[in-house]
């Protein structure tokens, strides 16, 4: 049985963590099976102590609330004036308000709707096992999650308040298959991940789904040299589907592959970069962002003395790379986001730390922040206020815990959460921003003898 809980998660100090990287060795069998589709019903404010232009560690408690007021009076004098009722933003905590700091800034402890920053609004956990690796939200507020359970790919649709409305399961031939990312239009959902087509191989999978998860069309890419998979998908303004993932090459390593399809699934172009990681690694990036009409892919290169971060920019119309930018330090880039200013933000892991980089469009460093304490950053998004939301994981009291943080555009920490399921390893992989800058987080929390797929909403 699935359950949805409306409790809030307390904010507790972070613990310094060691590097944790998700690595899966592919054990593959025969091609993808059919699809089973079912429907159902409801299942800090503080100034940073570090210069954001340099790395540093800061923990902020975002539970500040505004002053309380006493509405009682000893006077018996009557009045004919009409009571306007509670007014959010007047600096007084009135009936129905959690807080009121008198401003319209989200993330500073008390949000502009008088709800405390970082409060958990709702939570979904499936006791059937599995994990969600991706989350996306449609214009009408409908939420979609993709992941894996029972080794197969899993797709689910939720209402805006977290009620499970429909799901679809795509059985595996015997090896792990995952939906790793989703992109949504008012008519369709585009999903990427992997399918197992041959023993010891996984193939890159892209599909168009309807809102119930039925497959409209699908494309499978097999390099012929080893495992391939799709990590990221994005939609261009001119009707293209961009996929970024990994593709094996002849020397038993895996490079980065970037492909463009039209909305009917026809391949328009495909480009590959130098090998980056071994074939036994899975889901370590790449990141993908659309910036100024271009496609930017973030990855890591395998060189003699480490794994420097690497950004490759393509025209959305295809062709050889427009530019390449190599970081000076080792970094596994897991996610990218493009700021409206043109800057690029990346999330990943550097020297056993959860690190965010901000760079100009031409690759010049702006700032680096490790203020969100943890070992590995997995996803990054930008909200309507320009704030940066990041998620990943790090060492906690019960093995590994989820880390969720919000930063200012300048890289200062607004607030941070350590999310502990209380049993074992808890991991988060994906973010989305819903209406009102509500933060959606997808991952897996350890339950009774298994990991449970997890989706939650948090106040900004």
Short mmCIF file of C-alpha atoms in Angstrom, two decimals:
data_model
loop_
_atom_site.label_atom_id
_atom_site.label_comp_id
_atom_site.label_asym_id
_atom_site.label_seq_id
_atom_site.Cartn_x
_atom_site.Cartn_y
_atom_site.Cartn_z
CA UNK A 1 0.00 0.00 0.00
CA UNK A 2 1.23 3.51 -0.80
CA UNK A 3 1.00 6.27 1.73
CA UNK A 4 1.15 10.03 1.70
CA UNK A 5 2.14 11.85 4.85
CA UNK A 6 1.76 15.53 5.63
CA UNK A 7 4.27 15.86 8.44
CA UNK A 8 7.17 18.29 8.48
CA UNK A 9 10.81 17.23 8.61
CA UNK A 10 12.95 18.93 11.27
CA UNK A 11 16.07 20.82 10.27
CA UNK A 12 19.14 19.47 12.03
CA UNK A 13 22.81 20.28 11.67
CA UNK A 14 24.68 18.56 8.86
CA UNK A 15 27.55 16.15 9.43
CA UNK A 16 30.70 16.35 7.30
CA UNK A 17 30.50 13.43 4.89
CA UNK A 18 32.79 11.22 2.88
CA UNK A 19 32.39 10.66 -0.84
CA UNK A 20 29.55 8.43 -1.87
CA UNK A 21 29.11 7.78 -5.58
CA UNK A 22 26.33 5.67 -7.06
CA UNK A 23 27.97 2.97 -9.14
CA UNK A 24 26.19 0.03 -10.66
CA UNK A 25 27.74 -2.77 -12.66
CA UNK A 26 25.51 -3.74 -15.54
CA UNK A 27 24.32 -7.36 -15.54
CA UNK A 28 22.09 -7.55 -18.54
CA UNK A 29 19.74 -9.97 -20.20
CA UNK A 30 17.31 -9.98 -23.11
CA UNK A 31 15.30 -7.11 -24.61
CA UNK A 32 12.58 -4.93 -23.07
CA UNK A 33 9.25 -6.43 -22.24
CA UNK A 34 5.73 -5.06 -22.31
CA UNK A 35 4.15 -2.36 -20.20
CA UNK A 36 1.67 -2.80 -17.38
CA UNK A 37 -0.43 0.31 -16.77
CA UNK A 38 -2.60 0.82 -13.71
CA UNK A 39 -4.55 3.67 -12.19
CA UNK A 40 -5.31 4.37 -8.60
CA UNK A 41 -6.15 7.01 -6.03
CA UNK A 42 -4.50 8.62 -3.10
CA UNK A 43 -2.03 6.45 -1.88
CA UNK A 44 17.50 30.36 8.64
CA UNK A 45 17.87 33.03 8.26
CA UNK A 46 21.54 33.81 8.98
CA UNK A 47 24.33 35.51 7.08
CA UNK A 48 26.87 33.09 5.64
CA UNK A 49 30.18 32.93 7.39
CA UNK A 50 32.09 32.39 4.18
CA UNK A 51 32.73 34.45 1.09
CA UNK A 52 30.64 32.83 -1.66
CA UNK A 53 33.44 33.49 -4.10
CA UNK A 54 35.48 30.85 -2.27
CA UNK A 55 34.69 27.41 -0.94
CA UNK A 56 33.46 27.15 2.61
CA UNK A 57 31.08 25.35 4.92
CA UNK A 58 28.06 26.98 6.52
CA UNK A 59 25.04 25.50 8.28
CA UNK A 60 21.93 27.64 8.53
CA UNK A 61 18.78 26.95 10.53
CA UNK A 62 15.82 28.16 8.51
CA UNK A 63 13.19 27.85 11.21
CA UNK A 64 13.05 31.53 12.15
CA UNK A 65 9.52 32.82 12.63
CA UNK A 66 8.25 36.35 13.00
CA UNK A 67 7.03 38.01 16.20
CA UNK A 68 3.79 36.86 17.76
CA UNK A 69 1.05 39.25 18.78
CA UNK A 70 -1.65 39.15 21.44
CA UNK A 71 -5.08 39.83 19.98
CA UNK A 72 -6.77 39.78 23.41
CA UNK A 73 -8.02 42.98 25.05
CA UNK A 74 -9.53 43.89 28.42
CA UNK A 75 -11.61 46.66 26.86
CA UNK A 76 -15.37 46.17 26.53
CA UNK A 77 -15.72 49.13 24.15
CA UNK A 78 -17.74 48.21 21.05
CA UNK A 79 -16.82 49.22 17.51
CA UNK A 80 -18.53 49.23 14.15
CA UNK A 81 -15.28 48.91 12.15
CA UNK A 82 -14.90 45.83 9.94
CA UNK A 83 -12.05 43.49 10.89
CA UNK A 84 -9.93 42.99 7.73
CA UNK A 85 -8.71 39.65 9.07
CA UNK A 86 -5.19 38.26 9.02
CA UNK A 87 -2.84 39.88 6.52
CA UNK A 88 0.24 37.90 5.48
CA UNK A 89 3.23 40.21 5.23
CA UNK A 90 2.25 42.71 7.90
CA UNK A 91 4.91 41.48 10.32
CA UNK A 92 2.40 40.01 12.78
CA UNK A 93 1.75 36.28 13.14
CA UNK A 94 -2.01 36.04 12.75
CA UNK A 95 -4.44 33.14 12.81
CA UNK A 96 -3.52 30.52 10.21
CA UNK A 97 0.05 31.80 9.74
CA UNK A 98 3.15 29.84 10.70
CA UNK A 99 5.25 33.02 10.62
CA UNK A 100 5.26 36.57 9.26
CA UNK A 101 8.51 38.49 8.82
CA UNK A 102 6.97 41.40 6.96
CA UNK A 103 8.73 40.90 3.62
CA UNK A 104 8.09 39.10 0.34
CA UNK A 105 11.33 37.08 0.21
CA UNK A 106 11.19 33.29 0.07
CA UNK A 107 13.82 31.16 1.75
CA UNK A 108 14.80 33.60 4.50
CA UNK A 109 13.11 31.58 7.24
CA UNK A 110 9.58 32.80 6.59
CA UNK A 111 8.21 32.71 3.06
CA UNK A 112 5.93 35.25 1.38
CA UNK A 113 2.91 33.01 2.06
CA UNK A 114 3.72 32.99 5.80
CA UNK A 115 4.86 29.37 5.76
CA UNK A 116 8.23 28.52 7.29
CA UNK A 117 11.00 27.99 4.75
CA UNK A 118 11.97 24.36 4.11
CA UNK A 119 8.77 22.98 5.68
CA UNK A 120 7.72 19.62 4.28
CA UNK A 121 4.32 20.10 2.61
CA UNK A 122 3.62 16.46 1.75
CA UNK A 123 5.41 13.15 1.24
CA UNK A 124 4.75 9.98 -0.76
CA UNK A 125 6.48 6.66 -0.02
CA UNK A 126 5.79 3.36 -1.73
CA UNK A 127 6.22 0.25 0.38
CA UNK A 128 6.61 -1.81 -2.80
CA UNK A 129 10.30 -0.95 -2.97
CA UNK A 130 12.17 0.86 -5.73
CA UNK A 131 13.30 4.46 -6.11
CA UNK A 132 12.42 7.57 -8.10
CA UNK A 133 15.36 8.94 -10.09
CA UNK A 134 13.51 11.74 -11.87
CA UNK A 135 10.68 14.21 -11.32
CA UNK A 136 9.02 16.76 -13.60
CA UNK A 137 5.94 18.97 -13.37
CA UNK A 138 3.47 19.99 -16.08
CA UNK A 139 2.01 23.45 -16.59
CA UNK A 140 -1.24 22.37 -14.93
CA UNK A 141 0.61 21.22 -11.80
CA UNK A 142 0.52 17.50 -12.56
CA UNK A 143 3.66 15.78 -11.27
CA UNK A 144 5.47 12.90 -12.96
CA UNK A 145 8.15 10.66 -11.47
CA UNK A 146 10.32 8.03 -13.09
CA UNK A 147 12.56 5.38 -11.62
CA UNK A 148 12.80 1.66 -11.05
CA UNK A 149 11.25 -1.15 -9.04
CA UNK A 150 11.62 -4.92 -9.32
CA UNK A 151 14.49 -4.23 -11.76
CA UNK A 152 12.08 -2.69 -14.30
CA UNK A 153 11.41 0.90 -15.34
CA UNK A 154 8.64 2.64 -13.43
CA UNK A 155 6.55 5.73 -14.28
CA UNK A 156 4.04 7.45 -11.99
CA UNK A 157 1.66 10.40 -12.19
CA UNK A 158 0.67 12.45 -9.14
CA UNK A 159 -1.69 15.30 -8.40
CA UNK A 160 -0.23 18.63 -7.33
CA UNK A 161 -0.73 17.63 -3.68
CA UNK A 162 1.04 14.29 -3.99
CA UNK A 163 -1.81 11.83 -4.57
CA UNK A 164 -0.85 8.91 -6.84
CA UNK A 165 -3.18 8.98 -9.85
CA UNK A 166 -1.66 6.45 -12.27
CA UNK A 167 1.48 4.44 -12.82
CA UNK A 168 3.03 2.17 -15.44
CA UNK A 169 5.61 -0.58 -15.09
CA UNK A 170 7.88 -1.74 -17.90
CA UNK A 171 9.29 -5.17 -16.92
CA UNK A 172 12.98 -5.97 -17.21
CA UNK A 173 14.42 -9.11 -18.76
CA UNK A 174 16.43 -9.57 -15.59
CA UNK A 175 18.83 -6.64 -15.16
CA UNK A 176 18.36 -3.17 -13.68
CA UNK A 177 16.46 -0.72 -15.89
CA UNK A 178 15.76 2.87 -14.80
CA UNK A 179 13.94 5.97 -16.03
CA UNK A 180 16.62 8.56 -15.26
CA UNK A 181 14.98 11.78 -16.49
CA UNK A 182 11.70 13.24 -17.72
CA UNK A 183 10.59 16.24 -19.78
CA UNK A 184 6.94 17.29 -20.05
CA UNK A 185 4.68 19.09 -22.52
CA UNK A 186 0.91 19.64 -22.17
CA UNK A 187 0.38 16.57 -24.37
CA UNK A 188 3.21 14.16 -23.60
CA UNK A 189 6.04 13.03 -21.36
CA UNK A 190 9.50 12.21 -22.73
CA UNK A 191 11.50 9.68 -20.71
CA UNK A 192 15.13 8.55 -20.95
CA UNK A 193 17.02 5.76 -19.24
CA UNK A 194 18.15 2.30 -20.20
CA UNK A 195 16.85 -1.07 -21.33
CA UNK A 196 18.64 -4.40 -21.22
CA UNK A 197 18.89 -5.85 -24.71
CA UNK A 198 21.72 -8.40 -24.42
CA UNK A 199 23.56 -10.20 -21.68
CA UNK A 200 25.94 -7.76 -19.94
CA UNK A 201 24.71 -4.83 -22.03
CA UNK A 202 22.33 -1.96 -21.40
CA UNK A 203 21.08 0.28 -24.21
CA UNK A 204 20.11 3.96 -24.24
CA UNK A 205 16.31 4.29 -24.22
CA UNK A 206 14.15 7.28 -25.17
CA UNK A 207 10.35 7.16 -25.29
CA UNK A 208 7.32 9.36 -25.67
CA UNK A 209 4.66 8.45 -23.10
CA UNK A 210 1.13 9.64 -22.62
CA UNK A 211 0.11 10.94 -19.20
CA UNK A 212 -0.84 7.42 -18.09
CA UNK A 213 2.53 5.99 -19.09
CA UNK A 214 1.54 4.20 -22.30
CA UNK A 215 4.39 4.18 -24.82
CA UNK A 216 3.62 6.19 -27.98
CA UNK A 217 7.03 5.56 -29.56
CA UNK A 218 10.49 4.59 -28.35
CA UNK A 219 14.06 4.65 -29.64
CA UNK A 220 16.85 2.32 -28.47
CA UNK A 221 20.53 3.06 -29.15
CA UNK A 222 23.12 0.28 -28.98
CA UNK A 223 26.76 1.32 -29.47
CA UNK A 224 27.80 -2.29 -29.91
CA UNK A 225 30.77 -1.86 -27.55
CA UNK A 226 29.16 -2.10 -24.11
CA UNK A 227 26.63 -0.36 -21.87
CA UNK A 228 24.84 2.79 -23.03
CA UNK A 229 22.26 4.84 -21.17
CA UNK A 230 20.38 8.16 -21.26
CA UNK A 231 20.75 10.41 -18.23
CA UNK A 232 19.12 13.71 -19.20
CA UNK A 233 16.40 14.96 -21.53
CA UNK A 234 15.31 18.52 -22.39
CA UNK A 235 12.97 20.15 -24.91
CA UNK A 236 14.04 23.01 -27.18
CA UNK A 237 11.82 25.96 -28.08
CA UNK A 238 11.82 24.90 -31.74
CA UNK A 239 10.40 21.44 -31.14
CA UNK A 240 13.44 19.30 -30.53
CA UNK A 241 14.24 16.65 -27.93
CA UNK A 242 17.81 16.75 -26.59
CA UNK A 243 19.18 13.65 -24.87
CA UNK A 244 22.50 13.44 -23.03
CA UNK A 245 23.92 10.17 -21.79
CA UNK A 246 26.76 7.69 -21.94
CA UNK A 247 27.89 5.49 -24.82
CA UNK A 248 30.60 2.83 -24.78
CA UNK A 249 33.56 2.96 -27.17
CA UNK A 250 36.02 0.36 -28.40
CA UNK A 251 38.55 0.66 -25.58
CA UNK A 252 36.08 -0.49 -22.88
CA UNK A 253 35.44 3.01 -21.57
CA UNK A 254 32.33 5.16 -21.78
CA UNK A 255 32.12 8.59 -23.41
CA UNK A 256 29.36 11.19 -23.46
CA UNK A 257 26.71 11.09 -26.18
CA UNK A 258 24.37 13.97 -27.09
CA UNK A 259 21.49 13.46 -29.51
CA UNK A 260 18.60 15.47 -30.94
CA UNK A 261 15.26 14.02 -32.05
CA UNK A 262 12.11 15.59 -33.42
CA UNK A 263 8.91 15.19 -31.44
CA UNK A 264 7.98 12.12 -33.47
CA UNK A 265 11.19 10.31 -32.51
CA UNK A 266 13.24 10.81 -35.69
CA UNK A 267 16.97 11.26 -34.99
CA UNK A 268 18.26 14.62 -36.27
CA UNK A 269 21.87 14.55 -35.06
CA UNK A 270 24.18 12.70 -32.67
CA UNK A 271 27.62 13.68 -31.30
CA UNK A 272 30.04 11.94 -28.94
CA UNK A 273 32.93 13.26 -26.83
CA UNK A 274 36.06 11.65 -25.48
CA UNK A 275 35.74 8.70 -23.07
CA UNK A 276 35.24 9.74 -19.50
CA UNK A 277 34.63 6.81 -17.17
CA UNK A 278 34.85 3.05 -17.01
CA UNK A 279 32.01 0.79 -18.09
CA UNK A 280 31.29 -0.29 -14.52
CA UNK A 281 30.04 3.18 -13.52
CA UNK A 282 26.42 4.11 -13.92
CA UNK A 283 24.45 7.33 -13.60
CA UNK A 284 27.44 9.60 -12.81
CA UNK A 285 26.17 12.39 -15.04
CA UNK A 286 26.30 13.93 -17.52
CA UNK A 287 24.42 17.14 -16.81
CA UNK A 288 22.42 18.94 -19.50
CA UNK A 289 21.25 22.54 -19.90
CA UNK A 290 19.80 24.65 -22.71
CA UNK A 291 21.42 28.09 -22.71
CA UNK A 292 20.75 30.86 -25.21
CA UNK A 293 19.68 28.45 -27.92
CA UNK A 294 22.70 26.20 -27.38
CA UNK A 295 23.04 22.79 -25.76
CA UNK A 296 25.54 22.46 -22.90
CA UNK A 297 26.61 19.06 -21.59
CA UNK A 298 28.65 18.69 -18.41
CA UNK A 299 30.73 15.62 -17.78
CA UNK A 300 34.10 14.43 -16.47
CA UNK A 301 37.15 13.39 -18.43
CA UNK A 302 39.41 10.50 -17.50
CA UNK A 303 43.00 11.74 -17.53
CA UNK A 304 46.21 10.41 -16.02
CA UNK A 305 46.00 12.46 -12.84
CA UNK A 306 42.26 12.65 -12.20
CA UNK A 307 38.79 13.44 -13.50
CA UNK A 308 38.53 17.15 -14.39
CA UNK A 309 35.11 18.59 -15.10
CA UNK A 310 34.37 19.22 -18.74
CA UNK A 311 31.71 21.36 -20.46
CA UNK A 312 30.84 20.89 -24.14
CA UNK A 313 28.59 23.35 -26.01
CA UNK A 314 26.73 22.46 -29.22
CA UNK A 315 24.40 24.40 -31.44
CA UNK A 316 20.87 23.09 -30.98
CA UNK A 317 20.94 22.49 -34.74
CA UNK A 318 23.88 20.09 -34.42
CA UNK A 319 27.41 19.97 -35.72
CA UNK A 320 30.83 19.89 -34.09
CA UNK A 321 31.15 21.41 -30.60
CA UNK A 322 31.06 25.20 -30.51
CA UNK A 323 33.34 25.21 -27.46
CA UNK A 324 34.84 23.01 -24.76
CA UNK A 325 35.80 24.11 -21.26
CA UNK A 326 37.85 22.06 -18.83
CA UNK A 327 37.75 22.66 -15.08
CA UNK A 328 41.04 22.95 -13.25
CA UNK A 329 39.92 20.52 -10.54
CA UNK A 330 38.48 17.03 -10.44
CA UNK A 331 34.68 17.11 -10.40
CA UNK A 332 32.01 14.59 -11.28
CA UNK A 333 29.36 16.82 -12.88
CA UNK A 334 25.93 15.35 -12.16
CA UNK A 335 23.66 18.25 -13.13
CA UNK A 336 23.60 21.61 -14.92
CA UNK A 337 21.26 24.59 -14.88
CA UNK A 338 21.33 27.73 -17.03
CA UNK A 339 20.61 31.06 -15.36
CA UNK A 340 18.64 33.66 -17.40
CA UNK A 341 21.77 35.85 -17.24
CA UNK A 342 23.62 33.24 -19.27
CA UNK A 343 25.65 31.84 -16.39
CA UNK A 344 25.94 28.08 -15.96
CA UNK A 345 25.57 26.32 -12.61
CA UNK A 346 26.85 22.80 -12.07
CA UNK A 347 26.39 20.32 -9.24
CA UNK A 348 28.57 17.37 -8.43
CA UNK A 349 31.29 16.07 -6.17
CA UNK A 350 34.80 17.46 -5.65
CA UNK A 351 37.29 15.89 -3.23
CA UNK A 352 34.58 14.19 -1.18
CA UNK A 353 32.45 17.35 -0.98
CA UNK A 354 29.08 18.37 -2.37
CA UNK A 355 30.06 21.33 -4.60
CA UNK A 356 28.23 23.94 -6.68
CA UNK A 357 30.06 25.95 -9.37
CA UNK A 358 28.83 29.10 -11.07
CA UNK A 359 30.53 30.08 -14.33
CA UNK A 360 29.91 32.65 -17.03
CA UNK A 361 28.73 31.51 -20.44
CA UNK A 362 32.34 31.60 -21.66
CA UNK A 363 33.56 29.41 -18.80
CA UNK A 364 35.01 31.96 -16.39
CA UNK A 365 34.56 31.01 -12.70
CA UNK A 366 32.22 33.26 -10.71
CA UNK A 367 32.06 31.37 -7.41
CA UNK A 368 32.30 27.91 -5.89
CA UNK A 369 30.31 26.80 -2.85
CA UNK A 370 30.43 23.71 -0.65
CA UNK A 371 28.04 25.27 1.87
CA UNK A 372 25.56 22.41 1.43
CA UNK A 373 27.39 19.85 3.51
CA UNK A 374 27.51 16.38 2.03
CA UNK A 375 29.52 14.14 -0.24
CA UNK A 376 27.68 14.10 -3.58
CA UNK A 377 25.39 16.60 -5.32
CA UNK A 378 22.93 15.07 -7.78
CA UNK A 379 20.67 17.79 -9.21
CA UNK A 380 20.33 21.56 -9.43
CA UNK A 381 17.46 23.90 -10.39
CA UNK A 382 16.80 27.65 -10.30
CA UNK A 383 13.52 29.08 -8.98
CA UNK A 384 11.65 32.23 -10.03
CA UNK A 385 13.45 34.30 -7.38
CA UNK A 386 16.81 33.33 -8.88
CA UNK A 387 17.67 31.16 -5.90
CA UNK A 388 19.52 27.90 -6.50
CA UNK A 389 18.15 24.62 -5.11
CA UNK A 390 20.43 21.59 -4.91
CA UNK A 391 20.01 18.03 -3.72
CA UNK A 392 22.26 15.05 -3.06
CA UNK A 393 23.41 13.04 -0.08
CA UNK A 394 26.08 12.64 2.58
CA UNK A 395 26.94 10.83 5.78
CA UNK A 396 24.24 10.87 8.46
CA UNK A 397 23.31 9.26 11.74
CA UNK A 398 21.83 6.26 9.93
CA UNK A 399 24.34 5.67 7.15
CA UNK A 400 23.68 8.07 4.23
CA UNK A 401 21.11 10.89 4.44
CA UNK A 402 19.51 13.17 1.85
CA UNK A 403 20.83 16.75 1.70
CA UNK A 404 18.56 19.50 0.35
CA UNK A 405 19.76 23.12 0.28
CA UNK A 406 18.81 26.53 -1.05
CA UNK A 407 21.43 29.12 -2.04
CA UNK A 408 21.18 32.76 -3.03
CA UNK A 409 22.25 33.72 -6.58
CA UNK A 410 25.56 34.76 -5.00
CA UNK A 411 26.14 31.31 -3.50
CA UNK A 412 25.31 32.03 0.15
CA UNK A 413 23.34 29.36 1.99
CA UNK A 414 19.73 30.28 2.75
CA UNK A 415 18.84 26.98 4.41
CA UNK A 416 19.79 23.32 4.46
CA UNK A 417 18.02 20.09 5.40
CA UNK A 418 19.38 16.74 6.52
CA UNK A 419 16.62 14.25 5.67
CA UNK A 420 16.88 10.95 7.53
CA UNK A 421 14.43 8.11 6.95
CA UNK A 422 15.63 6.60 10.22
CA UNK A 423 16.61 3.13 9.00
CA UNK A 424 19.50 3.12 6.52
CA UNK A 425 20.76 4.76 3.34
CA UNK A 426 18.50 7.57 2.09
CA UNK A 427 19.30 9.02 -1.34
CA UNK A 428 17.86 11.80 -3.54
CA UNK A 429 18.49 12.15 -7.25
CA UNK A 430 16.22 14.73 -8.85
CA UNK A 431 14.53 18.12 -8.36
CA UNK A 432 11.76 20.15 -9.96
CA UNK A 433 10.16 23.51 -9.17
CA UNK A 434 6.36 23.62 -9.01
CA UNK A 435 3.95 26.56 -8.78
CA UNK A 436 4.85 29.00 -6.04
CA UNK A 437 8.47 27.80 -6.17
CA UNK A 438 7.50 24.67 -4.23
CA UNK A 439 10.45 22.25 -4.34
CA UNK A 440 9.84 18.66 -5.47
CA UNK A 441 12.43 16.04 -4.49
CA UNK A 442 12.64 12.46 -5.79
CA UNK A 443 14.71 9.58 -4.47
CA UNK A 444 14.56 6.56 -2.23
CA UNK A 445 14.34 6.21 1.56
CA UNK A 446 15.29 3.01 3.32
CA UNK A 447 12.26 1.24 4.70
CA UNK A 448 11.59 -2.11 6.33
CA UNK A 449 14.09 -4.37 4.59
CA UNK A 450 14.04 -2.42 1.32
CA UNK A 451 14.38 1.04 -0.23
CA UNK A 452 11.04 2.77 -0.82
CA UNK A 453 10.44 5.15 -3.73
CA UNK A 454 10.10 8.65 -2.27
CA UNK A 455 8.63 11.91 -3.55
CA UNK A 456 8.22 14.99 -1.36
CA UNK A 457 7.34 18.68 -1.59
CA UNK A 458 9.03 21.41 0.44
CA UNK A 459 8.24 25.07 0.95
CA UNK A 460 10.83 27.35 -0.67
#
